[in-house]
PDB file of C-alpha atoms in Angstrom:
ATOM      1  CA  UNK A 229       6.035 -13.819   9.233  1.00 49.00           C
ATOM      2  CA  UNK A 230       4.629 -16.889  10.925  1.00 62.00           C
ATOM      3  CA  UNK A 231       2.453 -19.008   7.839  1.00 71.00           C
ATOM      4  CA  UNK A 232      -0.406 -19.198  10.160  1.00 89.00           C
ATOM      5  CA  UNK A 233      -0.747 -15.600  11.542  1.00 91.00           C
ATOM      6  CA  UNK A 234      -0.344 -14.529   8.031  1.00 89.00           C
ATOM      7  CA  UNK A 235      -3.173 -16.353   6.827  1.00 93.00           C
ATOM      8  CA  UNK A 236      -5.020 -15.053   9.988  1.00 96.00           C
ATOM      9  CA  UNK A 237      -4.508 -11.751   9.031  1.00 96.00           C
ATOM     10  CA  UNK A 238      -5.246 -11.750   5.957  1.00 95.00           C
ATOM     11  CA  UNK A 239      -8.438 -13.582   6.414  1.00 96.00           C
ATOM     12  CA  UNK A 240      -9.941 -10.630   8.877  1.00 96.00           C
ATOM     13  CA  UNK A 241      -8.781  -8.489   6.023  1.00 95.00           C
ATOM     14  CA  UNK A 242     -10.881 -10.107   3.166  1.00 95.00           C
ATOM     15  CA  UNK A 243     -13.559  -9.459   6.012  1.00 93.00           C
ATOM     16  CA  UNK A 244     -12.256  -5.864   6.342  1.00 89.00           C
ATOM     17  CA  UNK A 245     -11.810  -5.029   1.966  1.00 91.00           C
ATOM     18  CA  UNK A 246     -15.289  -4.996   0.882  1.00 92.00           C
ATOM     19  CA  UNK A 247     -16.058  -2.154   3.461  1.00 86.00           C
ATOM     20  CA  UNK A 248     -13.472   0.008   2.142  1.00 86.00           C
ATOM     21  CA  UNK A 249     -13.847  -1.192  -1.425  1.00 90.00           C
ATOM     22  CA  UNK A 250     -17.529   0.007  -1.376  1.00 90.00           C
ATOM     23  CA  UNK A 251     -15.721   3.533  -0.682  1.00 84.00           C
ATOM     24  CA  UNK A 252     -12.918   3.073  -3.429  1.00 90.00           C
ATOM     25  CA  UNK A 253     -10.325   2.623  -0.803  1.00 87.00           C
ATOM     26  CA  UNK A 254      -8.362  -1.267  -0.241  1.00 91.00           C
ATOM     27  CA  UNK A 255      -6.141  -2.463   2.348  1.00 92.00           C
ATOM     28  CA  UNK A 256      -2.509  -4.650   1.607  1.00 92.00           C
ATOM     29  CA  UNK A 257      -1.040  -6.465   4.428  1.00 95.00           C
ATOM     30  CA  UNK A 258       2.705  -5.629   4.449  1.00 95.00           C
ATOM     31  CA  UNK A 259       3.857  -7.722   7.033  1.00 93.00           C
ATOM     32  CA  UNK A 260       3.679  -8.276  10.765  1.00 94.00           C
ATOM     33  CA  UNK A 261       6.325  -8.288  13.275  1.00 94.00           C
ATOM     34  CA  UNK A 262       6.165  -8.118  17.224  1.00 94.00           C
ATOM     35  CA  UNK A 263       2.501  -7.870  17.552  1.00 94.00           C
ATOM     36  CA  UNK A 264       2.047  -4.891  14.891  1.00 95.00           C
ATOM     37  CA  UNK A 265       0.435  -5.127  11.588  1.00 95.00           C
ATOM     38  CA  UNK A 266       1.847  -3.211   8.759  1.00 95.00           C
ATOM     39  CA  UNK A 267      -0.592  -2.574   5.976  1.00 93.00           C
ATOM     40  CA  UNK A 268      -0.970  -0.455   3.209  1.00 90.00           C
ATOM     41  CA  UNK A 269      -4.027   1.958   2.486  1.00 88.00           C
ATOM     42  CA  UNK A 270      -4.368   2.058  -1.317  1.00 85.00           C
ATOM     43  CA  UNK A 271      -7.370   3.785  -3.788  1.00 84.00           C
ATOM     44  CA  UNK A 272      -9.124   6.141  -1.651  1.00 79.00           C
ATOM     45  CA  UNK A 273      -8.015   5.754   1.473  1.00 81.00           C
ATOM     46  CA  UNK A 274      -4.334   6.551   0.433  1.00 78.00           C
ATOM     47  CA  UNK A 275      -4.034  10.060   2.149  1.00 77.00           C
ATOM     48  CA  UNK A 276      -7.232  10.271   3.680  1.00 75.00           C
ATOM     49  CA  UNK A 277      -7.100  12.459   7.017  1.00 76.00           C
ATOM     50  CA  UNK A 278      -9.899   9.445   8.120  1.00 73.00           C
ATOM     51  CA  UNK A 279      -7.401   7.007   7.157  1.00 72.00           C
ATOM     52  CA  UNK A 280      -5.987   6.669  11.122  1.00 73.00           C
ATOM     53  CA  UNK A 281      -9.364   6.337  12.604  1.00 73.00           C
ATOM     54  CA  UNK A 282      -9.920   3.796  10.003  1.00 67.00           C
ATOM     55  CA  UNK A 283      -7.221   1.799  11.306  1.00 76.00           C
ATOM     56  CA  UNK A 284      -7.743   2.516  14.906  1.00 71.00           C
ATOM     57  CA  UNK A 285     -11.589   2.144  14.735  1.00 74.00           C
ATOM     58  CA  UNK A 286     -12.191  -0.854  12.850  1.00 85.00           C
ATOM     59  CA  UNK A 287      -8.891  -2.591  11.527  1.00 90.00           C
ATOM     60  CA  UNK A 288      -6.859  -2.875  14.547  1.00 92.00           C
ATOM     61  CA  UNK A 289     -10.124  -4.123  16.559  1.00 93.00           C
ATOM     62  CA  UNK A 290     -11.122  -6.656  14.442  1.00 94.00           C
ATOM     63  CA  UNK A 291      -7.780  -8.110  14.043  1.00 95.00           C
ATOM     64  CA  UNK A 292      -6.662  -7.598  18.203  1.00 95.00           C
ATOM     65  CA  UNK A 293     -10.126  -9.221  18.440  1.00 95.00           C
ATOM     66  CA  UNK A 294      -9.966 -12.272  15.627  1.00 95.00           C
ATOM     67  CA  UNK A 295      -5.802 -12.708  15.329  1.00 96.00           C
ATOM     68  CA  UNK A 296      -4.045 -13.459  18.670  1.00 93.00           C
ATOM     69  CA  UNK A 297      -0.674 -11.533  19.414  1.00 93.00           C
ATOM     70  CA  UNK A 298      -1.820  -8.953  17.135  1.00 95.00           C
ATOM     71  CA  UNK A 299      -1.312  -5.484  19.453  1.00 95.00           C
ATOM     72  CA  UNK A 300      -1.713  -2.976  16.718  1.00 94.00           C
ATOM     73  CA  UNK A 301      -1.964  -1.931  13.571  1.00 94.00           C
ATOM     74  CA  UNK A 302      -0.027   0.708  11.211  1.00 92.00           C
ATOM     75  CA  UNK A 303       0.350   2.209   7.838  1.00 88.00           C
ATOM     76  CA  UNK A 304       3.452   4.330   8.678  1.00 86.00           C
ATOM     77  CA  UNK A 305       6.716   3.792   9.838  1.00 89.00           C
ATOM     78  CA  UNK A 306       6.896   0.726   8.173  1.00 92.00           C
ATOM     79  CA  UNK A 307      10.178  -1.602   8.551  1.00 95.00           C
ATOM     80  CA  UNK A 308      12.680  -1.107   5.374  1.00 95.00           C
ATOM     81  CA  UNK A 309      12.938  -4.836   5.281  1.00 94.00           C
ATOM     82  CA  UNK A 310       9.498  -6.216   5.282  1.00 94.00           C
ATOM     83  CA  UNK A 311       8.832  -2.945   2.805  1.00 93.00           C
ATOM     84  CA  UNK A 312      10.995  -4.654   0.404  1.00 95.00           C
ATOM     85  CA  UNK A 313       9.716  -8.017   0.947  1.00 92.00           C
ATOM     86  CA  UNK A 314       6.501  -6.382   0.113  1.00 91.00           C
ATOM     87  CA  UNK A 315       7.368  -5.173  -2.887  1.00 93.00           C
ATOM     88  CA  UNK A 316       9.723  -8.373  -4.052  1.00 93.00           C
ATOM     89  CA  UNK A 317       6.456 -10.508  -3.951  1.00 91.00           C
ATOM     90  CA  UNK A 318       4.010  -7.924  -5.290  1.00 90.00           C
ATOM     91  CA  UNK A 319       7.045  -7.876  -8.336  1.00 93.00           C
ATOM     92  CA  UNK A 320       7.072 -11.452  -8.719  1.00 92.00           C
ATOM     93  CA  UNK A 321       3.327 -11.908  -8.611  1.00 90.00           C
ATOM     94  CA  UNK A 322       3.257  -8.932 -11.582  1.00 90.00           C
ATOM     95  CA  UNK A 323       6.138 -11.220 -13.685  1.00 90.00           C
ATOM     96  CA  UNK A 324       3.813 -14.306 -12.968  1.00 88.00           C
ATOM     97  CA  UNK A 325       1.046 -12.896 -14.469  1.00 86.00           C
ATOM     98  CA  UNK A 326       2.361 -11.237 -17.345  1.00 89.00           C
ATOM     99  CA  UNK A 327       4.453 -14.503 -18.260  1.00 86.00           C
ATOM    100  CA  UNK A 328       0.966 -16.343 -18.057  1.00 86.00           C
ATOM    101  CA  UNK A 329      -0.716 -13.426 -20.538  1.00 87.00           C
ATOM    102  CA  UNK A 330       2.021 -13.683 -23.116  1.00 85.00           C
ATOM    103  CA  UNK A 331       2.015 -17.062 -22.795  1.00 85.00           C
ATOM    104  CA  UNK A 332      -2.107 -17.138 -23.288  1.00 86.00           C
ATOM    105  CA  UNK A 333      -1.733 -14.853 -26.020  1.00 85.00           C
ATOM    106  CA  UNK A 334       1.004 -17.168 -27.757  1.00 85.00           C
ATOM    107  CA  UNK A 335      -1.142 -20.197 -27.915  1.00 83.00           C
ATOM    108  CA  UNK A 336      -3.874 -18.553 -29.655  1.00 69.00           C
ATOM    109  CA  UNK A 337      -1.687 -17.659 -32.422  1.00 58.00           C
TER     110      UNK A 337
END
């Protein structure tokens, strides 16, 4: 995914969070390929039946809107590959983190 577009997106999705946040739900951007946004619906909003109009209604606007090239959004029928490129950073990020705990915890010994 383009550097630029990402950081588009993902800036009309800090927009998007708090709105969904305020009703336990939260938004991840998977990826984006060929004008469509893959995200993933987490907290409340995983398997809401409002979930859709969510996207259609106010996601996918804002972003056609703010991000150019983007044509649509979607939280299903998400690409294997950019699935597993989700989940390869979201593992590293974890590792980071914990290394940087231990690590904290460590130096106060």
């Amino acid at each position: 995914m383009p550097e630029d577009i990402e950081k588009q997106i993902e800036t009309v999705l800090n927009k998007v969070r708090p709105f969904l946040q305020r009703d336990g739900g939260d938004i991840q951007l998977i990826g984006f390929r060929d004008g469509i946004v893959y995200v993933k619906m987490g907290g409340a909003c995983d398997g809401c039946a409002m979930v859709g109009e969510d996207i259609s209604a106010g996601v996918e606007i804002i972003l056609m809107e703010e991000v150019p090239g983007v044509i649509a959004v979607k939280a299903d029928d998400i690409p294997e590959d950019l699935m597993k490129a989700y989940e390869e950073k979201q593992l590293a990020e974890y590792k980071k983190h914990e290394e940087e705990y231990f690590a904290a915890l460590n130096k106060k010994d």
